[in-house]
C-alpha positions as protocol buffer text, in pm:
chain_id: "A"
residue {
  index: 1
  type: UNK
  ca { x: 29434 y: -22093 z: 10225 }
}
residue {
  index: 2
  type: UNK
  ca { x: 29440 y: -21871 z: 9917 }
}
residue {
  index: 3
  type: UNK
  ca { x: 29573 y: -21971 z: 9580 }
}
residue {
  index: 4
  type: UNK
  ca { x: 29684 y: -21769 z: 9282 }
}
residue {
  index: 5
  type: UNK
  ca { x: 29553 y: -21849 z: 8933 }
}
residue {
  index: 6
  type: UNK
  ca { x: 29474 y: -21693 z: 8600 }
}
residue {
  index: 7
  type: UNK
  ca { x: 29127 y: -21621 z: 8469 }
}
residue {
  index: 8
  type: UNK
  ca { x: 29086 y: -21819 z: 8151 }
}
residue {
  index: 9
  type: UNK
  ca { x: 28731 y: -21728 z: 8055 }
}
residue {
  index: 10
  type: UNK
  ca { x: 28412 y: -21578 z: 8183 }
}
residue {
  index: 11
  type: UNK
  ca { x: 28094 y: -21776 z: 8107 }
}
residue {
  index: 12
  type: UNK
  ca { x: 27752 y: -21806 z: 8260 }
}
residue {
  index: 13
  type: UNK
  ca { x: 27839 y: -21568 z: 8550 }
}
residue {
  index: 14
  type: UNK
  ca { x: 28142 y: -21781 z: 8641 }
}
residue {
  index: 15
  type: UNK
  ca { x: 28510 y: -21683 z: 8619 }
}
residue {
  index: 16
  type: UNK
  ca { x: 28704 y: -21997 z: 8525 }
}
residue {
  index: 17
  type: UNK
  ca { x: 29044 y: -21975 z: 8696 }
}
residue {
  index: 18
  type: UNK
  ca { x: 29333 y: -22205 z: 8609 }
}
residue {
  index: 19
  type: UNK
  ca { x: 29538 y: -22310 z: 8905 }
}
residue {
  index: 20
  type: UNK
  ca { x: 29809 y: -22556 z: 8813 }
}
residue {
  index: 21
  type: UNK
  ca { x: 29631 y: -22815 z: 8594 }
}
residue {
  index: 22
  type: UNK
  ca { x: 29286 y: -22741 z: 8745 }
}
residue {
  index: 23
  type: UNK
  ca { x: 29018 y: -22516 z: 8601 }
}
residue {
  index: 24
  type: UNK
  ca { x: 28809 y: -22381 z: 8886 }
}
residue {
  index: 25
  type: UNK
  ca { x: 28469 y: -22204 z: 8842 }
}
residue {
  index: 26
  type: UNK
  ca { x: 28470 y: -21899 z: 9066 }
}
residue {
  index: 27
  type: UNK
  ca { x: 28236 y: -21623 z: 9176 }
}
residue {
  index: 28
  type: UNK
  ca { x: 28337 y: -21278 z: 9310 }
}
residue {
  index: 29
  type: UNK
  ca { x: 28362 y: -21214 z: 9681 }
}
residue {
  index: 30
  type: UNK
  ca { x: 28072 y: -20987 z: 9782 }
}
residue {
  index: 31
  type: UNK
  ca { x: 28310 y: -20704 z: 9880 }
}
residue {
  index: 32
  type: UNK
  ca { x: 28458 y: -20715 z: 9524 }
}
residue {
  index: 33
  type: UNK
  ca { x: 28112 y: -20690 z: 9378 }
}
residue {
  index: 34
  type: UNK
  ca { x: 28042 y: -20379 z: 9569 }
}
residue {
  index: 35
  type: UNK
  ca { x: 28381 y: -20221 z: 9489 }
}
residue {
  index: 36
  type: UNK
  ca { x: 28325 y: -20100 z: 9129 }
}
residue {
  index: 37
  type: UNK
  ca { x: 28691 y: -20025 z: 9079 }
}
residue {
  index: 38
  type: UNK
  ca { x: 28783 y: -20384 z: 9142 }
}
residue {
  index: 39
  type: UNK
  ca { x: 28468 y: -20583 z: 9070 }
}
residue {
  index: 40
  type: UNK
  ca { x: 28421 y: -20438 z: 8718 }
}
residue {
  index: 41
  type: UNK
  ca { x: 28782 y: -20497 z: 8639 }
}
residue {
  index: 42
  type: UNK
  ca { x: 28807 y: -20873 z: 8663 }
}
residue {
  index: 43
  type: UNK
  ca { x: 28866 y: -20999 z: 8311 }
}
residue {
  index: 44
  type: UNK
  ca { x: 29020 y: -21280 z: 8115 }
}
residue {
  index: 45
  type: UNK
  ca { x: 29394 y: -21278 z: 8164 }
}
residue {
  index: 46
  type: UNK
  ca { x: 29384 y: -21141 z: 8520 }
}
residue {
  index: 47
  type: UNK
  ca { x: 29585 y: -21312 z: 8792 }
}
residue {
  index: 48
  type: UNK
  ca { x: 29363 y: -21353 z: 9095 }
}
residue {
  index: 49
  type: UNK
  ca { x: 29368 y: -21488 z: 9451 }
}
residue {
  index: 50
  type: UNK
  ca { x: 29098 y: -21747 z: 9516 }
}
residue {
  index: 51
  type: UNK
  ca { x: 28968 y: -21944 z: 9812 }
}
residue {
  index: 52
  type: UNK
  ca { x: 28827 y: -22298 z: 9757 }
}
residue {
  index: 53
  type: UNK
  ca { x: 28474 y: -22401 z: 9858 }
}
residue {
  index: 54
  type: UNK
  ca { x: 28359 y: -22746 z: 9961 }
}
residue {
  index: 55
  type: UNK
  ca { x: 28173 y: -22799 z: 9625 }
}
residue {
  index: 56
  type: UNK
  ca { x: 28504 y: -22770 z: 9428 }
}
residue {
  index: 57
  type: UNK
  ca { x: 28420 y: -22419 z: 9315 }
}
residue {
  index: 58
  type: UNK
  ca { x: 28595 y: -22104 z: 9434 }
}
residue {
  index: 59
  type: UNK
  ca { x: 28567 y: -21737 z: 9529 }
}
residue {
  index: 60
  type: UNK
  ca { x: 28789 y: -21462 z: 9391 }
}
residue {
  index: 61
  type: UNK
  ca { x: 28922 y: -21267 z: 9692 }
}
residue {
  index: 62
  type: UNK
  ca { x: 29157 y: -21026 z: 9518 }
}
residue {
  index: 63
  type: UNK
  ca { x: 29288 y: -20919 z: 9171 }
}
residue {
  index: 64
  type: UNK
  ca { x: 29655 y: -20873 z: 9121 }
}
residue {
  index: 65
  type: UNK
  ca { x: 29808 y: -20571 z: 8952 }
}
residue {
  index: 66
  type: UNK
  ca { x: 29825 y: -20592 z: 8575 }
}
residue {
  index: 67
  type: UNK
  ca { x: 30110 y: -20534 z: 8327 }
}
residue {
  index: 68
  type: UNK
  ca { x: 29861 y: -20395 z: 8075 }
}
residue {
  index: 69
  type: UNK
  ca { x: 29505 y: -20414 z: 7970 }
}
residue {
  index: 70
  type: UNK
  ca { x: 29349 y: -20424 z: 7625 }
}
residue {
  index: 71
  type: UNK
  ca { x: 29023 y: -20236 z: 7667 }
}
residue {
  index: 72
  type: UNK
  ca { x: 28856 y: -20371 z: 7358 }
}
residue {
  index: 73
  type: UNK
  ca { x: 28839 y: -20663 z: 7357 }
}
residue {
  index: 74
  type: UNK
  ca { x: 28890 y: -20668 z: 7739 }
}
residue {
  index: 75
  type: UNK
  ca { x: 29192 y: -20891 z: 7809 }
}
residue {
  index: 76
  type: UNK
  ca { x: 29456 y: -20840 z: 8079 }
}
residue {
  index: 77
  type: UNK
  ca { x: 29830 y: -20907 z: 8081 }
}
residue {
  index: 78
  type: UNK
  ca { x: 29878 y: -20941 z: 7701 }
}
residue {
  index: 79
  type: UNK
  ca { x: 30216 y: -20980 z: 7531 }
}
residue {
  index: 80
  type: UNK
  ca { x: 30106 y: -20905 z: 7181 }
}
residue {
  index: 81
  type: UNK
  ca { x: 29797 y: -20824 z: 6974 }
}
residue {
  index: 82
  type: UNK
  ca { x: 29754 y: -20941 z: 6615 }
}
residue {
  index: 83
  type: UNK
  ca { x: 29515 y: -20704 z: 6435 }
}
residue {
  index: 84
  type: UNK
  ca { x: 29357 y: -20931 z: 6175 }
}
residue {
  index: 85
  type: UNK
  ca { x: 29200 y: -20803 z: 5861 }
}
residue {
  index: 86
  type: UNK
  ca { x: 29118 y: -20942 z: 5516 }
}
residue {
  index: 87
  type: UNK
  ca { x: 29230 y: -20847 z: 5171 }
}
residue {
  index: 88
  type: UNK
  ca { x: 28870 y: -20881 z: 5054 }
}
residue {
  index: 89
  type: UNK
  ca { x: 28532 y: -21010 z: 5168 }
}
residue {
  index: 90
  type: UNK
  ca { x: 28516 y: -20791 z: 5374 }
}
residue {
  index: 91
  type: UNK
  ca { x: 28744 y: -20523 z: 5225 }
}
residue {
  index: 92
  type: UNK
  ca { x: 28995 y: -20359 z: 5460 }
}
residue {
  index: 93
  type: UNK
  ca { x: 28898 y: -20005 z: 5549 }
}
residue {
  index: 94
  type: UNK
  ca { x: 29199 y: -19790 z: 5644 }
}
residue {
  index: 95
  type: UNK
  ca { x: 29011 y: -19591 z: 5911 }
}
residue {
  index: 96
  type: UNK
  ca { x: 28900 y: -19912 z: 6091 }
}
residue {
  index: 97
  type: UNK
  ca { x: 29257 y: -20049 z: 6078 }
}
residue {
  index: 98
  type: UNK
  ca { x: 29384 y: -19732 z: 6235 }
}
residue {
  index: 99
  type: UNK
  ca { x: 29116 y: -19744 z: 6504 }
}
residue {
  index: 100
  type: UNK
  ca { x: 29239 y: -20085 z: 6612 }
}
residue {
  index: 101
  type: UNK
  ca { x: 29597 y: -19966 z: 6609 }
}
residue {
  index: 102
  type: UNK
  ca { x: 29517 y: -19669 z: 6825 }
}
residue {
  index: 103
  type: UNK
  ca { x: 29339 y: -19893 z: 7082 }
}
residue {
  index: 104
  type: UNK
  ca { x: 29643 y: -20129 z: 7086 }
}
residue {
  index: 105
  type: UNK
  ca { x: 29885 y: -19833 z: 7127 }
}
residue {
  index: 106
  type: UNK
  ca { x: 29685 y: -19687 z: 7414 }
}
residue {
  index: 107
  type: UNK
  ca { x: 29693 y: -20030 z: 7594 }
}
residue {
  index: 108
  type: UNK
  ca { x: 30078 y: -20019 z: 7602 }
}
residue {
  index: 109
  type: UNK
  ca { x: 30126 y: -20360 z: 7455 }
}
residue {
  index: 110
  type: UNK
  ca { x: 30479 y: -20494 z: 7391 }
}
residue {
  index: 111
  type: UNK
  ca { x: 30410 y: -20595 z: 7025 }
}
residue {
  index: 112
  type: UNK
  ca { x: 30152 y: -20498 z: 6767 }
}
residue {
  index: 113
  type: UNK
  ca { x: 30127 y: -20709 z: 6450 }
}
residue {
  index: 114
  type: UNK
  ca { x: 29905 y: -20652 z: 6147 }
}
residue {
  index: 115
  type: UNK
  ca { x: 29784 y: -20979 z: 5997 }
}
residue {
  index: 116
  type: UNK
  ca { x: 29622 y: -20979 z: 5646 }
}
residue {
  index: 117
  type: UNK
  ca { x: 29422 y: -21286 z: 5579 }
}
residue {
  index: 118
  type: UNK
  ca { x: 29272 y: -21416 z: 5245 }
}
residue {
  index: 119
  type: UNK
  ca { x: 29566 y: -21310 z: 5033 }
}
residue {
  index: 120
  type: UNK
  ca { x: 29451 y: -21587 z: 4795 }
}
residue {
  index: 121
  type: UNK
  ca { x: 29171 y: -21353 z: 4691 }
}
residue {
  index: 122
  type: UNK
  ca { x: 29392 y: -21089 z: 4538 }
}
residue {
  index: 123
  type: UNK
  ca { x: 29742 y: -20994 z: 4420 }
}
residue {
  index: 124
  type: UNK
  ca { x: 29846 y: -20910 z: 4770 }
}
residue {
  index: 125
  type: UNK
  ca { x: 30225 y: -20974 z: 4784 }
}
residue {
  index: 126
  type: UNK
  ca { x: 30283 y: -20609 z: 4899 }
}
residue {
  index: 127
  type: UNK
  ca { x: 29944 y: -20543 z: 5058 }
}
residue {
  index: 128
  type: UNK
  ca { x: 29991 y: -20274 z: 5334 }
}
residue {
  index: 129
  type: UNK
  ca { x: 30363 y: -20247 z: 5248 }
}
residue {
  index: 130
  type: UNK
  ca { x: 30342 y: -19878 z: 5352 }
}
residue {
  index: 131
  type: UNK
  ca { x: 30281 y: -19989 z: 5709 }
}
residue {
  index: 132
  type: UNK
  ca { x: 30582 y: -20210 z: 5738 }
}
residue {
  index: 133
  type: UNK
  ca { x: 30803 y: -19926 z: 5862 }
}
residue {
  index: 134
  type: UNK
  ca { x: 30568 y: -19898 z: 6163 }
}
residue {
  index: 135
  type: UNK
  ca { x: 30455 y: -20251 z: 6241 }
}
residue {
  index: 136
  type: UNK
  ca { x: 30523 y: -20609 z: 6140 }
}
residue {
  index: 137
  type: UNK
  ca { x: 30281 y: -20711 z: 5864 }
}
residue {
  index: 138
  type: UNK
  ca { x: 30195 y: -21081 z: 5818 }
}
residue {
  index: 139
  type: UNK
  ca { x: 30024 y: -21187 z: 5494 }
}
residue {
  index: 140
  type: UNK
  ca { x: 29849 y: -21523 z: 5533 }
}
residue {
  index: 141
  type: UNK
  ca { x: 29575 y: -21746 z: 5403 }
}
residue {
  index: 142
  type: UNK
  ca { x: 29377 y: -21982 z: 5616 }
}
residue {
  index: 143
  type: UNK
  ca { x: 29262 y: -22151 z: 5286 }
}
residue {
  index: 144
  type: UNK
  ca { x: 29604 y: -22215 z: 5121 }
}
residue {
  index: 145
  type: UNK
  ca { x: 29822 y: -22222 z: 5428 }
}
residue {
  index: 146
  type: UNK
  ca { x: 30041 y: -21936 z: 5320 }
}
residue {
  index: 147
  type: UNK
  ca { x: 30221 y: -21773 z: 5611 }
}
residue {
  index: 148
  type: UNK
  ca { x: 30067 y: -22017 z: 5869 }
}
residue {
  index: 149
  type: UNK
  ca { x: 30405 y: -22152 z: 5980 }
}
residue {
  index: 150
  type: UNK
  ca { x: 30532 y: -21802 z: 6068 }
}
residue {
  index: 151
  type: UNK
  ca { x: 30210 y: -21725 z: 6251 }
}
residue {
  index: 152
  type: UNK
  ca { x: 30243 y: -22051 z: 6444 }
}
residue {
  index: 153
  type: UNK
  ca { x: 30596 y: -21958 z: 6553 }
}
residue {
  index: 154
  type: UNK
  ca { x: 30477 y: -21624 z: 6688 }
}
residue {
  index: 155
  type: UNK
  ca { x: 30208 y: -21783 z: 6889 }
}
residue {
  index: 156
  type: UNK
  ca { x: 30438 y: -22033 z: 7058 }
}
residue {
  index: 157
  type: UNK
  ca { x: 30497 y: -21813 z: 7364 }
}
residue {
  index: 158
  type: UNK
  ca { x: 30336 y: -21539 z: 7567 }
}
residue {
  index: 159
  type: UNK
  ca { x: 29968 y: -21429 z: 7553 }
}
residue {
  index: 160
  type: UNK
  ca { x: 29857 y: -21335 z: 7201 }
}
residue {
  index: 161
  type: UNK
  ca { x: 29518 y: -21159 z: 7131 }
}
residue {
  index: 162
  type: UNK
  ca { x: 29358 y: -21188 z: 6788 }
}
residue {
  index: 163
  type: UNK
  ca { x: 29138 y: -20882 z: 6733 }
}
residue {
  index: 164
  type: UNK
  ca { x: 28964 y: -20750 z: 6425 }
}
residue {
  index: 165
  type: UNK
  ca { x: 28625 y: -20705 z: 6257 }
}
residue {
  index: 166
  type: UNK
  ca { x: 28385 y: -20989 z: 6192 }
}
residue {
  index: 167
  type: UNK
  ca { x: 28429 y: -21205 z: 5892 }
}
residue {
  index: 168
  type: UNK
  ca { x: 28806 y: -21163 z: 5841 }
}
residue {
  index: 169
  type: UNK
  ca { x: 28879 y: -21521 z: 5938 }
}
residue {
  index: 170
  type: UNK
  ca { x: 29039 y: -21502 z: 6286 }
}
residue {
  index: 171
  type: UNK
  ca { x: 28896 y: -21838 z: 6389 }
}
residue {
  index: 172
  type: UNK
  ca { x: 28979 y: -21993 z: 6058 }
}
residue {
  index: 173
  type: UNK
  ca { x: 29342 y: -21887 z: 6098 }
}
residue {
  index: 174
  type: UNK
  ca { x: 29362 y: -22032 z: 6442 }
}
residue {
  index: 175
  type: UNK
  ca { x: 29211 y: -22356 z: 6321 }
}
residue {
  index: 176
  type: UNK
  ca { x: 29477 y: -22361 z: 6046 }
}
residue {
  index: 177
  type: UNK
  ca { x: 29749 y: -22307 z: 6310 }
}
residue {
  index: 178
  type: UNK
  ca { x: 29610 y: -22599 z: 6510 }
}
residue {
  index: 179
  type: UNK
  ca { x: 29320 y: -22804 z: 6389 }
}
residue {
  index: 180
  type: UNK
  ca { x: 29260 y: -22936 z: 6746 }
}
residue {
  index: 181
  type: UNK
  ca { x: 29136 y: -22595 z: 6846 }
}
residue {
  index: 182
  type: UNK
  ca { x: 28809 y: -22653 z: 6643 }
}
residue {
  index: 183
  type: UNK
  ca { x: 28685 y: -22307 z: 6669 }
}
residue {
  index: 184
  type: UNK
  ca { x: 28351 y: -22218 z: 6515 }
}
residue {
  index: 185
  type: UNK
  ca { x: 28374 y: -22051 z: 6183 }
}
residue {
  index: 186
  type: UNK
  ca { x: 28097 y: -21839 z: 6020 }
}
residue {
  index: 187
  type: UNK
  ca { x: 28032 y: -21750 z: 5660 }
}
residue {
  index: 188
  type: UNK
  ca { x: 28044 y: -21403 z: 5526 }
}
residue {
  index: 189
  type: UNK
  ca { x: 27706 y: -21267 z: 5421 }
}
residue {
  index: 190
  type: UNK
  ca { x: 27696 y: -21220 z: 5041 }
}
residue {
  index: 191
  type: UNK
  ca { x: 27444 y: -20942 z: 5092 }
}
residue {
  index: 192
  type: UNK
  ca { x: 27634 y: -20722 z: 5329 }
}
residue {
  index: 193
  type: UNK
  ca { x: 27984 y: -20873 z: 5314 }
}
residue {
  index: 194
  type: UNK
  ca { x: 28011 y: -20890 z: 5685 }
}
residue {
  index: 195
  type: UNK
  ca { x: 28093 y: -21183 z: 5895 }
}
residue {
  index: 196
  type: UNK
  ca { x: 27873 y: -21347 z: 6154 }
}
residue {
  index: 197
  type: UNK
  ca { x: 27981 y: -21316 z: 6515 }
}
residue {
  index: 198
  type: UNK
  ca { x: 28073 y: -21683 z: 6570 }
}
residue {
  index: 199
  type: UNK
  ca { x: 28305 y: -21615 z: 6865 }
}
residue {
  index: 200
  type: UNK
  ca { x: 28098 y: -21514 z: 7162 }
}
residue {
  index: 201
  type: UNK
  ca { x: 28342 y: -21479 z: 7451 }
}
residue {
  index: 202
  type: UNK
  ca { x: 28708 y: -21401 z: 7491 }
}
residue {
  index: 203
  type: UNK
  ca { x: 28894 y: -21706 z: 7623 }
}
residue {
  index: 204
  type: UNK
  ca { x: 29261 y: -21799 z: 7685 }
}
residue {
  index: 205
  type: UNK
  ca { x: 29340 y: -22109 z: 7482 }
}
residue {
  index: 206
  type: UNK
  ca { x: 29656 y: -22294 z: 7567 }
}
residue {
  index: 207
  type: UNK
  ca { x: 29899 y: -22316 z: 7278 }
}
residue {
  index: 208
  type: UNK
  ca { x: 30259 y: -22423 z: 7305 }
}
residue {
  index: 209
  type: UNK
  ca { x: 30410 y: -22243 z: 7603 }
}
residue {
  index: 210
  type: UNK
  ca { x: 30162 y: -21967 z: 7590 }
}
residue {
  index: 211
  type: UNK
  ca { x: 29802 y: -21871 z: 7533 }
}
residue {
  index: 212
  type: UNK
  ca { x: 29609 y: -21733 z: 7242 }
}
residue {
  index: 213
  type: UNK
  ca { x: 29281 y: -21551 z: 7250 }
}
residue {
  index: 214
  type: UNK
  ca { x: 29020 y: -21555 z: 6971 }
}
residue {
  index: 215
  type: UNK
  ca { x: 28798 y: -21256 z: 7041 }
}
residue {
  index: 216
  type: UNK
  ca { x: 28445 y: -21170 z: 6930 }
}
residue {
  index: 217
  type: UNK
  ca { x: 28454 y: -20973 z: 6603 }
}
residue {
  index: 218
  type: UNK
  ca { x: 28329 y: -20617 z: 6601 }
}
residue {
  index: 219
  type: UNK
  ca { x: 28337 y: -20312 z: 6378 }
}
residue {
  index: 220
  type: UNK
  ca { x: 28219 y: -20024 z: 6596 }
}
residue {
  index: 221
  type: UNK
  ca { x: 28503 y: -19919 z: 6821 }
}
residue {
  index: 222
  type: UNK
  ca { x: 28447 y: -19635 z: 7067 }
}
residue {
  index: 223
  type: UNK
  ca { x: 28779 y: -19464 z: 7148 }
}
residue {
  index: 224
  type: UNK
  ca { x: 28639 y: -19296 z: 7452 }
}
residue {
  index: 225
  type: UNK
  ca { x: 28593 y: -19639 z: 7616 }
}
residue {
  index: 226
  type: UNK
  ca { x: 28974 y: -19670 z: 7615 }
}
residue {
  index: 227
  type: UNK
  ca { x: 29022 y: -19326 z: 7767 }
}
residue {
  index: 228
  type: UNK
  ca { x: 29136 y: -19168 z: 7444 }
}
residue {
  index: 229
  type: UNK
  ca { x: 29076 y: -18803 z: 7401 }
}
residue {
  index: 230
  type: UNK
  ca { x: 29200 y: -18498 z: 7199 }
}
residue {
  index: 231
  type: UNK
  ca { x: 29497 y: -18459 z: 7434 }
}
residue {
  index: 232
  type: UNK
  ca { x: 29643 y: -18812 z: 7411 }
}
residue {
  index: 233
  type: UNK
  ca { x: 29531 y: -18935 z: 7066 }
}
residue {
  index: 234
  type: UNK
  ca { x: 29845 y: -18800 z: 6897 }
}
residue {
  index: 235
  type: UNK
  ca { x: 30057 y: -19027 z: 7125 }
}
residue {
  index: 236
  type: UNK
  ca { x: 29890 y: -19328 z: 6975 }
}
residue {
  index: 237
  type: UNK
  ca { x: 30042 y: -19243 z: 6632 }
}
residue {
  index: 238
  type: UNK
  ca { x: 30396 y: -19329 z: 6728 }
}
residue {
  index: 239
  type: UNK
  ca { x: 30557 y: -19194 z: 6407 }
}
residue {
  index: 240
  type: UNK
  ca { x: 30439 y: -18840 z: 6496 }
}
residue {
  index: 241
  type: UNK
  ca { x: 30692 y: -18819 z: 6783 }
}
residue {
  index: 242
  type: UNK
  ca { x: 30993 y: -18782 z: 6552 }
}
residue {
  index: 243
  type: UNK
  ca { x: 30849 y: -18455 z: 6403 }
}
residue {
  index: 244
  type: UNK
  ca { x: 30652 y: -18311 z: 6695 }
}
residue {
  index: 245
  type: UNK
  ca { x: 30969 y: -18150 z: 6830 }
}
residue {
  index: 246
  type: UNK
  ca { x: 30953 y: -17905 z: 6539 }
}
residue {
  index: 247
  type: UNK
  ca { x: 30608 y: -17778 z: 6633 }
}
residue {
  index: 248
  type: UNK
  ca { x: 30579 y: -17412 z: 6725 }
}
residue {
  index: 249
  type: UNK
  ca { x: 30340 y: -17505 z: 7011 }
}
residue {
  index: 250
  type: UNK
  ca { x: 30557 y: -17775 z: 7160 }
}
residue {
  index: 251
  type: UNK
  ca { x: 30379 y: -18044 z: 7368 }
}
residue {
  index: 252
  type: UNK
  ca { x: 30030 y: -17888 z: 7311 }
}
residue {
  index: 253
  type: UNK
  ca { x: 30008 y: -17894 z: 6934 }
}
residue {
  index: 254
  type: UNK
  ca { x: 29716 y: -18103 z: 6807 }
}
residue {
  index: 255
  type: UNK
  ca { x: 29881 y: -18139 z: 6464 }
}
residue {
  index: 256
  type: UNK
  ca { x: 29560 y: -18026 z: 6294 }
}
residue {
  index: 257
  type: UNK
  ca { x: 29496 y: -17653 z: 6271 }
}
residue {
  index: 258
  type: UNK
  ca { x: 29801 y: -17491 z: 6435 }
}
residue {
  index: 259
  type: UNK
  ca { x: 30059 y: -17296 z: 6226 }
}
residue {
  index: 260
  type: UNK
  ca { x: 30420 y: -17415 z: 6195 }
}
residue {
  index: 261
  type: UNK
  ca { x: 30335 y: -17778 z: 6280 }
}
residue {
  index: 262
  type: UNK
  ca { x: 30618 y: -18025 z: 6237 }
}
residue {
  index: 263
  type: UNK
  ca { x: 30380 y: -18311 z: 6176 }
}
residue {
  index: 264
  type: UNK
  ca { x: 30184 y: -18136 z: 5909 }
}
residue {
  index: 265
  type: UNK
  ca { x: 30504 y: -18031 z: 5741 }
}
residue {
  index: 266
  type: UNK
  ca { x: 30625 y: -18393 z: 5741 }
}
residue {
  index: 267
  type: UNK
  ca { x: 30304 y: -18499 z: 5573 }
}
residue {
  index: 268
  type: UNK
  ca { x: 30352 y: -18236 z: 5305 }
}
residue {
  index: 269
  type: UNK
  ca { x: 30712 y: -18351 z: 5250 }
}
residue {
  index: 270
  type: UNK
  ca { x: 30587 y: -18708 z: 5209 }
}
residue {
  index: 271
  type: UNK
  ca { x: 30769 y: -18827 z: 5526 }
}
residue {
  index: 272
  type: UNK
  ca { x: 30445 y: -18935 z: 5693 }
}
residue {
  index: 273
  type: UNK
  ca { x: 30181 y: -19163 z: 5544 }
}
residue {
  index: 274
  type: UNK
  ca { x: 29888 y: -18952 z: 5426 }
}
residue {
  index: 275
  type: UNK
  ca { x: 29648 y: -19233 z: 5505 }
}
residue {
  index: 276
  type: UNK
  ca { x: 29757 y: -19240 z: 5864 }
}
residue {
  index: 277
  type: UNK
  ca { x: 29735 y: -18859 z: 5899 }
}
residue {
  index: 278
  type: UNK
  ca { x: 29389 y: -18858 z: 5742 }
}
residue {
  index: 279
  type: UNK
  ca { x: 29273 y: -19123 z: 5990 }
}
residue {
  index: 280
  type: UNK
  ca { x: 29427 y: -18923 z: 6276 }
}
residue {
  index: 281
  type: UNK
  ca { x: 29223 y: -18610 z: 6178 }
}
residue {
  index: 282
  type: UNK
  ca { x: 28899 y: -18806 z: 6154 }
}
residue {
  index: 283
  type: UNK
  ca { x: 28953 y: -18968 z: 6495 }
}
residue {
  index: 284
  type: UNK
  ca { x: 29058 y: -18638 z: 6647 }
}
residue {
  index: 285
  type: UNK
  ca { x: 28725 y: -18483 z: 6537 }
}
residue {
  index: 286
  type: UNK
  ca { x: 28544 y: -18783 z: 6684 }
}
residue {
  index: 287
  type: UNK
  ca { x: 28701 y: -18739 z: 7028 }
}
residue {
  index: 288
  type: UNK
  ca { x: 28631 y: -18369 z: 7038 }
}
residue {
  index: 289
  type: UNK
  ca { x: 28935 y: -18202 z: 6883 }
}
residue {
  index: 290
  type: UNK
  ca { x: 28962 y: -17977 z: 6580 }
}
residue {
  index: 291
  type: UNK
  ca { x: 29053 y: -18126 z: 6235 }
}
């Protein structure tokens, strides 16, 4: 008899699947291992069909269809992503912020939130205010507790992924939300001002009526891994859509070198954030487009 459960984590070659109140260590059925389209796609957050074995472990027989998939970090069936950065130590780099936003947009998530930690380190009352017309911006401090109540409320339902570079305090924030989580926290190197990778694996952690995911920190994000290319990158900058209809080369304009481009005109008029457009051009060149 097969049962349906959710993959909570992958560790030591086992997929740990939650079925009811049980957490069952599972391996992949041999057929799934040979089918690269299926076997390589079993990830945290997936709903799977399993069969029980006599030793209380299980075998994953099938993977159910997903609502969405966050390619980096790899988590399936996500309700929201909280892109976490720091005001300082390490400083927020606009291009890296926009890389993460692009990945989240490509993953078709319901909700994208920008969270700025360590506001105690600077006068940051309006930090990233220019992004608030596009995304919800939370300003918090794991040290002082500022903004933690609002963050806790957001986490109370659905599946929330925390993503961001190392050292910005993702694990510290989650510990501030609920001290019982007891996630490992690393110090930021004074020499290079980067955080140590204290979170090793993505894992669904039960919280309230939902789950939260503290993901390994990283800074190098390859857009090609998410299937982003010169033809679809522009769709990951959602504010471009309002002005793209005015482009001379409708539906094929890259918003970079073409004449009579509605997006470029909007930037010149101050109706689009120059920082976002500059990031777009840099990422466009990276994925093989003109800039």
